[in-house]
PDB file of C-alpha atoms in Angstrom:
ATOM      1  CA  UNK A 875      24.259  -7.301   2.000  1.00 74.00           C
ATOM      2  CA  UNK A 876      22.832  -4.830   4.504  1.00 90.00           C
ATOM      3  CA  UNK A 877      20.108  -5.950   6.915  1.00 95.00           C
ATOM      4  CA  UNK A 878      16.541  -4.960   6.041  1.00 97.00           C
ATOM      5  CA  UNK A 879      13.714  -4.136   8.444  1.00 97.00           C
ATOM      6  CA  UNK A 880      10.154  -3.991   7.116  1.00 98.00           C
ATOM      7  CA  UNK A 881       7.994  -1.802   9.340  1.00 96.00           C
ATOM      8  CA  UNK A 882       4.660  -3.309   8.355  1.00 93.00           C
ATOM      9  CA  UNK A 883       2.432  -6.128   9.564  1.00 88.00           C
ATOM     10  CA  UNK A 884       0.823  -6.490   6.121  1.00 91.00           C
ATOM     11  CA  UNK A 885       1.047 -10.120   4.961  1.00 92.00           C
ATOM     12  CA  UNK A 886       0.988  -8.830   1.358  1.00 93.00           C
ATOM     13  CA  UNK A 887       4.026  -6.600   1.877  1.00 96.00           C
ATOM     14  CA  UNK A 888       5.913  -9.446   3.582  1.00 96.00           C
ATOM     15  CA  UNK A 889       5.081 -11.768   0.685  1.00 96.00           C
ATOM     16  CA  UNK A 890       6.098  -9.232  -1.987  1.00 97.00           C
ATOM     17  CA  UNK A 891       9.396  -8.442  -0.256  1.00 97.00           C
ATOM     18  CA  UNK A 892      10.117 -12.192   0.099  1.00 97.00           C
ATOM     19  CA  UNK A 893       9.400 -12.701  -3.614  1.00 96.00           C
ATOM     20  CA  UNK A 894      12.005 -10.011  -4.341  1.00 96.00           C
ATOM     21  CA  UNK A 895      14.521 -12.423  -2.791  1.00 95.00           C
ATOM     22  CA  UNK A 896      15.428 -10.438   0.309  1.00 95.00           C
ATOM     23  CA  UNK A 897      15.779 -11.685   3.847  1.00 95.00           C
ATOM     24  CA  UNK A 898      14.350  -9.225   6.342  1.00 97.00           C
ATOM     25  CA  UNK A 899      13.053  -8.710   9.850  1.00 97.00           C
ATOM     26  CA  UNK A 900       9.587  -7.328  10.574  1.00 97.00           C
ATOM     27  CA  UNK A 901       9.173  -4.708  13.293  1.00 95.00           C
ATOM     28  CA  UNK A 902       5.784  -3.152  13.826  1.00 89.00           C
ATOM     29  CA  UNK A 903       5.153  -0.056  15.917  1.00 88.00           C
ATOM     30  CA  UNK A 904       1.979   1.891  16.597  1.00 87.00           C
ATOM     31  CA  UNK A 905       1.680   4.742  14.139  1.00 88.00           C
ATOM     32  CA  UNK A 906      -0.858   7.567  14.016  1.00 88.00           C
ATOM     33  CA  UNK A 907      -2.374   7.212  10.539  1.00 86.00           C
ATOM     34  CA  UNK A 908      -4.502  10.371  10.720  1.00 88.00           C
ATOM     35  CA  UNK A 909      -4.613  12.166   7.381  1.00 88.00           C
ATOM     36  CA  UNK A 910      -3.927  15.931   7.195  1.00 91.00           C
ATOM     37  CA  UNK A 911      -7.032  17.552   5.680  1.00 90.00           C
ATOM     38  CA  UNK A 912      -4.867  20.365   4.263  1.00 94.00           C
ATOM     39  CA  UNK A 913      -2.806  17.942   2.165  1.00 95.00           C
ATOM     40  CA  UNK A 914      -3.667  15.925  -0.933  1.00 96.00           C
ATOM     41  CA  UNK A 915      -4.078  12.117  -0.703  1.00 96.00           C
ATOM     42  CA  UNK A 916      -0.777  11.901  -2.679  1.00 96.00           C
ATOM     43  CA  UNK A 917       1.074  13.960  -0.024  1.00 97.00           C
ATOM     44  CA  UNK A 918      -0.673  12.217   2.873  1.00 96.00           C
ATOM     45  CA  UNK A 919       0.260   8.685   1.816  1.00 96.00           C
ATOM     46  CA  UNK A 920       3.849   9.777   1.071  1.00 97.00           C
ATOM     47  CA  UNK A 921       4.126  11.271   4.580  1.00 96.00           C
ATOM     48  CA  UNK A 922       2.586   8.176   6.157  1.00 95.00           C
ATOM     49  CA  UNK A 923       5.153   5.886   4.526  1.00 96.00           C
ATOM     50  CA  UNK A 924       7.910   8.123   5.900  1.00 97.00           C
ATOM     51  CA  UNK A 925       6.319   8.244   9.343  1.00 96.00           C
ATOM     52  CA  UNK A 926       6.225   4.423   9.474  1.00 96.00           C
ATOM     53  CA  UNK A 927       9.851   4.018   8.331  1.00 97.00           C
ATOM     54  CA  UNK A 928      11.018   6.673  10.813  1.00 96.00           C
ATOM     55  CA  UNK A 929       9.595   5.133  13.990  1.00 93.00           C
ATOM     56  CA  UNK A 930      12.486   4.092  16.283  1.00 92.00           C
ATOM     57  CA  UNK A 931      14.994   4.671  13.453  1.00 92.00           C
ATOM     58  CA  UNK A 932      17.785   5.412  15.969  1.00 92.00           C
ATOM     59  CA  UNK A 933      17.369   1.918  17.447  1.00 93.00           C
ATOM     60  CA  UNK A 934      17.633   0.379  13.961  1.00 93.00           C
ATOM     61  CA  UNK A 935      20.394   2.684  12.623  1.00 94.00           C
ATOM     62  CA  UNK A 936      22.519   1.013   9.940  1.00 94.00           C
ATOM     63  CA  UNK A 937      19.731  -1.240   8.646  1.00 96.00           C
ATOM     64  CA  UNK A 938      17.603  -0.501   5.580  1.00 97.00           C
ATOM     65  CA  UNK A 939      14.253   0.602   7.032  1.00 98.00           C
ATOM     66  CA  UNK A 940      11.157   0.244   4.841  1.00 98.00           C
ATOM     67  CA  UNK A 941       7.829   1.917   5.564  1.00 97.00           C
ATOM     68  CA  UNK A 942       4.831   1.824   3.244  1.00 97.00           C
ATOM     69  CA  UNK A 943       1.156   2.701   3.233  1.00 94.00           C
ATOM     70  CA  UNK A 944      -1.375   2.138   0.443  1.00 94.00           C
ATOM     71  CA  UNK A 945      -4.643   3.986  -0.131  1.00 95.00           C
ATOM     72  CA  UNK A 946      -7.449   3.930  -2.676  1.00 97.00           C
ATOM     73  CA  UNK A 947      -8.525   7.337  -4.021  1.00 97.00           C
ATOM     74  CA  UNK A 948     -11.669   8.142  -6.017  1.00 98.00           C
ATOM     75  CA  UNK A 949     -12.397  11.748  -6.996  1.00 95.00           C
ATOM     76  CA  UNK A 950     -10.004  13.038  -4.321  1.00 93.00           C
ATOM     77  CA  UNK A 951     -11.642  10.973  -1.543  1.00 94.00           C
ATOM     78  CA  UNK A 952      -9.600   8.369   0.327  1.00 94.00           C
ATOM     79  CA  UNK A 953     -11.139   4.922   0.798  1.00 94.00           C
ATOM     80  CA  UNK A 954      -9.477   3.063   3.658  1.00 89.00           C
ATOM     81  CA  UNK A 955     -10.261  -0.348   5.097  1.00 92.00           C
ATOM     82  CA  UNK A 956     -13.986  -1.049   5.579  1.00 96.00           C
ATOM     83  CA  UNK A 957     -15.261  -1.046   9.157  1.00 96.00           C
ATOM     84  CA  UNK A 958     -18.103  -3.491   8.459  1.00 98.00           C
ATOM     85  CA  UNK A 959     -20.150  -5.059   5.647  1.00 98.00           C
ATOM     86  CA  UNK A 960     -22.224  -1.910   5.040  1.00 98.00           C
ATOM     87  CA  UNK A 961     -19.065   0.193   4.765  1.00 98.00           C
ATOM     88  CA  UNK A 962     -17.587  -2.350   2.297  1.00 98.00           C
ATOM     89  CA  UNK A 963     -20.804  -2.234   0.249  1.00 98.00           C
ATOM     90  CA  UNK A 964     -20.705   1.581   0.020  1.00 98.00           C
ATOM     91  CA  UNK A 965     -17.033   1.539  -1.021  1.00 98.00           C
ATOM     92  CA  UNK A 966     -17.507  -1.090  -3.723  1.00 98.00           C
ATOM     93  CA  UNK A 967     -20.687   0.615  -4.965  1.00 98.00           C
ATOM     94  CA  UNK A 968     -18.764   3.922  -5.263  1.00 98.00           C
ATOM     95  CA  UNK A 969     -15.908   2.226  -7.188  1.00 98.00           C
ATOM     96  CA  UNK A 970     -18.270   0.296  -9.491  1.00 98.00           C
ATOM     97  CA  UNK A 971     -17.910   1.271 -13.168  1.00 98.00           C
ATOM     98  CA  UNK A 972     -15.261   3.880 -12.413  1.00 98.00           C
ATOM     99  CA  UNK A 973     -11.517   4.421 -12.546  1.00 98.00           C
ATOM    100  CA  UNK A 974      -9.742   5.040  -9.243  1.00 98.00           C
ATOM    101  CA  UNK A 975      -6.151   5.460  -8.158  1.00 98.00           C
ATOM    102  CA  UNK A 976      -4.151   3.258  -5.826  1.00 98.00           C
ATOM    103  CA  UNK A 977      -1.344   5.197  -4.160  1.00 97.00           C
ATOM    104  CA  UNK A 978       1.479   3.755  -2.105  1.00 97.00           C
ATOM    105  CA  UNK A 979       3.691   6.001  -0.039  1.00 97.00           C
ATOM    106  CA  UNK A 980       7.077   4.305   0.140  1.00 98.00           C
ATOM    107  CA  UNK A 981       9.908   5.404   2.399  1.00 98.00           C
ATOM    108  CA  UNK A 982      13.321   3.805   2.722  1.00 98.00           C
ATOM    109  CA  UNK A 983      15.791   5.074   5.309  1.00 98.00           C
ATOM    110  CA  UNK A 984      19.406   3.993   5.453  1.00 97.00           C
ATOM    111  CA  UNK A 985      21.623   5.829   7.949  1.00 95.00           C
ATOM    112  CA  UNK A 986      21.197   9.500   6.918  1.00 94.00           C
ATOM    113  CA  UNK A 987      19.773   8.743   3.456  1.00 97.00           C
ATOM    114  CA  UNK A 988      16.019   9.108   3.049  1.00 97.00           C
ATOM    115  CA  UNK A 989      14.088   8.006  -0.033  1.00 98.00           C
ATOM    116  CA  UNK A 990      10.414   8.963  -0.041  1.00 98.00           C
ATOM    117  CA  UNK A 991       8.021   8.686  -2.969  1.00 98.00           C
ATOM    118  CA  UNK A 992       4.439   7.983  -3.972  1.00 97.00           C
ATOM    119  CA  UNK A 993       3.689   5.389  -6.661  1.00 97.00           C
ATOM    120  CA  UNK A 994       0.317   5.688  -8.424  1.00 98.00           C
ATOM    121  CA  UNK A 995      -1.531   2.960 -10.370  1.00 98.00           C
ATOM    122  CA  UNK A 996      -4.993   3.200 -11.927  1.00 98.00           C
ATOM    123  CA  UNK A 997      -7.694   0.549 -11.533  1.00 98.00           C
ATOM    124  CA  UNK A 998     -10.835   0.359 -13.686  1.00 98.00           C
ATOM    125  CA  UNK A 999     -13.765  -1.429 -12.043  1.00 98.00           C
ATOM    126  CA  UNK A1000     -16.470  -3.284 -13.968  1.00 98.00           C
ATOM    127  CA  UNK A1001     -20.078  -2.154 -13.516  1.00 98.00           C
ATOM    128  CA  UNK A1002     -21.068  -4.279 -10.541  1.00 98.00           C
ATOM    129  CA  UNK A1003     -24.573  -5.416  -9.635  1.00 98.00           C
ATOM    130  CA  UNK A1004     -25.598  -5.391  -5.967  1.00 98.00           C
ATOM    131  CA  UNK A1005     -25.565  -9.209  -6.090  1.00 98.00           C
ATOM    132  CA  UNK A1006     -21.926  -9.218  -7.284  1.00 98.00           C
ATOM    133  CA  UNK A1007     -20.990  -6.789  -4.508  1.00 98.00           C
ATOM    134  CA  UNK A1008     -22.802  -8.776  -1.787  1.00 98.00           C
ATOM    135  CA  UNK A1009     -21.363 -12.073  -3.069  1.00 98.00           C
ATOM    136  CA  UNK A1010     -17.841 -10.607  -2.859  1.00 98.00           C
ATOM    137  CA  UNK A1011     -18.407  -9.186   0.634  1.00 98.00           C
ATOM    138  CA  UNK A1012     -19.655 -12.647   1.727  1.00 98.00           C
ATOM    139  CA  UNK A1013     -16.157 -14.042   0.983  1.00 98.00           C
ATOM    140  CA  UNK A1014     -14.812 -11.687   3.736  1.00 97.00           C
ATOM    141  CA  UNK A1015     -11.783 -10.951   1.520  1.00 97.00           C
ATOM    142  CA  UNK A1016     -12.736  -7.245   1.515  1.00 97.00           C
ATOM    143  CA  UNK A1017     -11.815  -6.764   5.174  1.00 96.00           C
ATOM    144  CA  UNK A1018      -8.408  -5.335   6.008  1.00 91.00           C
ATOM    145  CA  UNK A1019      -8.012  -4.035   2.429  1.00 93.00           C
ATOM    146  CA  UNK A1020      -8.019  -0.397   1.325  1.00 92.00           C
ATOM    147  CA  UNK A1021     -11.003   0.150  -0.952  1.00 96.00           C
ATOM    148  CA  UNK A1022     -12.546  -3.145   0.255  1.00 97.00           C
ATOM    149  CA  UNK A1023     -10.990  -5.397  -2.394  1.00 98.00           C
ATOM    150  CA  UNK A1024      -7.891  -7.497  -3.081  1.00 96.00           C
ATOM    151  CA  UNK A1025      -6.746  -7.487  -6.723  1.00 97.00           C
ATOM    152  CA  UNK A1026      -4.532 -10.535  -6.046  1.00 95.00           C
ATOM    153  CA  UNK A1027      -7.509 -12.556  -4.825  1.00 96.00           C
ATOM    154  CA  UNK A1028     -11.160 -12.913  -5.773  1.00 97.00           C
ATOM    155  CA  UNK A1029     -11.300  -9.129  -6.120  1.00 97.00           C
ATOM    156  CA  UNK A1030      -9.686  -9.478  -9.564  1.00 97.00           C
ATOM    157  CA  UNK A1031     -13.173 -10.490 -10.793  1.00 97.00           C
ATOM    158  CA  UNK A1032     -14.442  -6.971  -9.971  1.00 98.00           C
ATOM    159  CA  UNK A1033     -11.810  -5.324 -12.154  1.00 98.00           C
ATOM    160  CA  UNK A1034     -11.950  -4.638 -15.869  1.00 98.00           C
ATOM    161  CA  UNK A1035      -8.258  -3.684 -16.139  1.00 98.00           C
ATOM    162  CA  UNK A1036      -5.484  -1.691 -14.462  1.00 98.00           C
ATOM    163  CA  UNK A1037      -2.581   0.517 -15.522  1.00 98.00           C
ATOM    164  CA  UNK A1038       0.719   0.737 -13.682  1.00 97.00           C
ATOM    165  CA  UNK A1039       2.371  -1.537 -11.162  1.00 97.00           C
ATOM    166  CA  UNK A1040       0.308  -4.551 -10.012  1.00 97.00           C
ATOM    167  CA  UNK A1041       2.523  -4.948  -6.929  1.00 97.00           C
ATOM    168  CA  UNK A1042       1.815  -1.309  -6.055  1.00 97.00           C
ATOM    169  CA  UNK A1043      -1.920  -2.088  -6.155  1.00 97.00           C
ATOM    170  CA  UNK A1044      -1.308  -5.127  -3.923  1.00 96.00           C
ATOM    171  CA  UNK A1045       0.559  -2.885  -1.463  1.00 95.00           C
ATOM    172  CA  UNK A1046       4.282  -2.461  -2.213  1.00 97.00           C
ATOM    173  CA  UNK A1047       5.830  -0.696  -5.230  1.00 98.00           C
ATOM    174  CA  UNK A1048       8.519  -3.358  -5.701  1.00 97.00           C
ATOM    175  CA  UNK A1049       9.997  -1.881  -8.884  1.00 97.00           C
ATOM    176  CA  UNK A1050      10.843   1.384  -7.109  1.00 97.00           C
ATOM    177  CA  UNK A1051      11.975  -0.452  -3.982  1.00 98.00           C
ATOM    178  CA  UNK A1052      14.334  -2.659  -6.018  1.00 97.00           C
ATOM    179  CA  UNK A1053      16.073   0.430  -7.468  1.00 97.00           C
ATOM    180  CA  UNK A1054      16.451   2.035  -4.025  1.00 98.00           C
ATOM    181  CA  UNK A1055      17.803  -1.113  -2.316  1.00 97.00           C
ATOM    182  CA  UNK A1056      20.209  -1.624  -5.232  1.00 95.00           C
ATOM    183  CA  UNK A1057      21.511   1.927  -4.824  1.00 95.00           C
ATOM    184  CA  UNK A1058      21.904   1.496  -1.038  1.00 96.00           C
ATOM    185  CA  UNK A1059      23.643  -1.885  -1.377  1.00 92.00           C
ATOM    186  CA  UNK A1060      26.085  -0.238  -3.802  1.00 91.00           C
ATOM    187  CA  UNK A1061      27.137   2.292  -1.144  1.00 89.00           C
ATOM    188  CA  UNK A1062      30.331   1.953   0.846  1.00 79.00           C
ATOM    189  CA  UNK A1063      29.722   1.106   4.522  1.00 70.00           C
TER     190      UNK A1063
END
């Protein structure tokens, strides 16, 4: 079994990778997450996953390097992590009663092999009253989450239904990652 390095400080990604049954090391580096205005959200998140996996790759050569970034997209606009309660309110109000996309840019680097893809899931929000939005914000769960909600937590109460990978919505497209790691582990050293 080849060693795995997860280049993310996200507790959700760590938890999902652990649930997959892999042992891994976490290494986090500063990464410029500025989006290119000339690219689509799909392309931007794909590039960001690759950028994260690529940081200091020479130092970690021979290990399986995993980089991932997840964004929420509504009508072509990217919703990142809320800066404060007002920002969280505006995000949740915008998502209320609508379908949005959750995109994860996943990159896996092993020696000279590079896998880079974007997984897309769709989330349908219930029509939310201001009271429901403020009550959710009061839990503080919205902070540190793209789109200001956590589907794996109390945020599930805001959602009517979703289509696609739940783990992708949480922050790591595990089904795709499993295929890639399986392919890499099948390679000769």
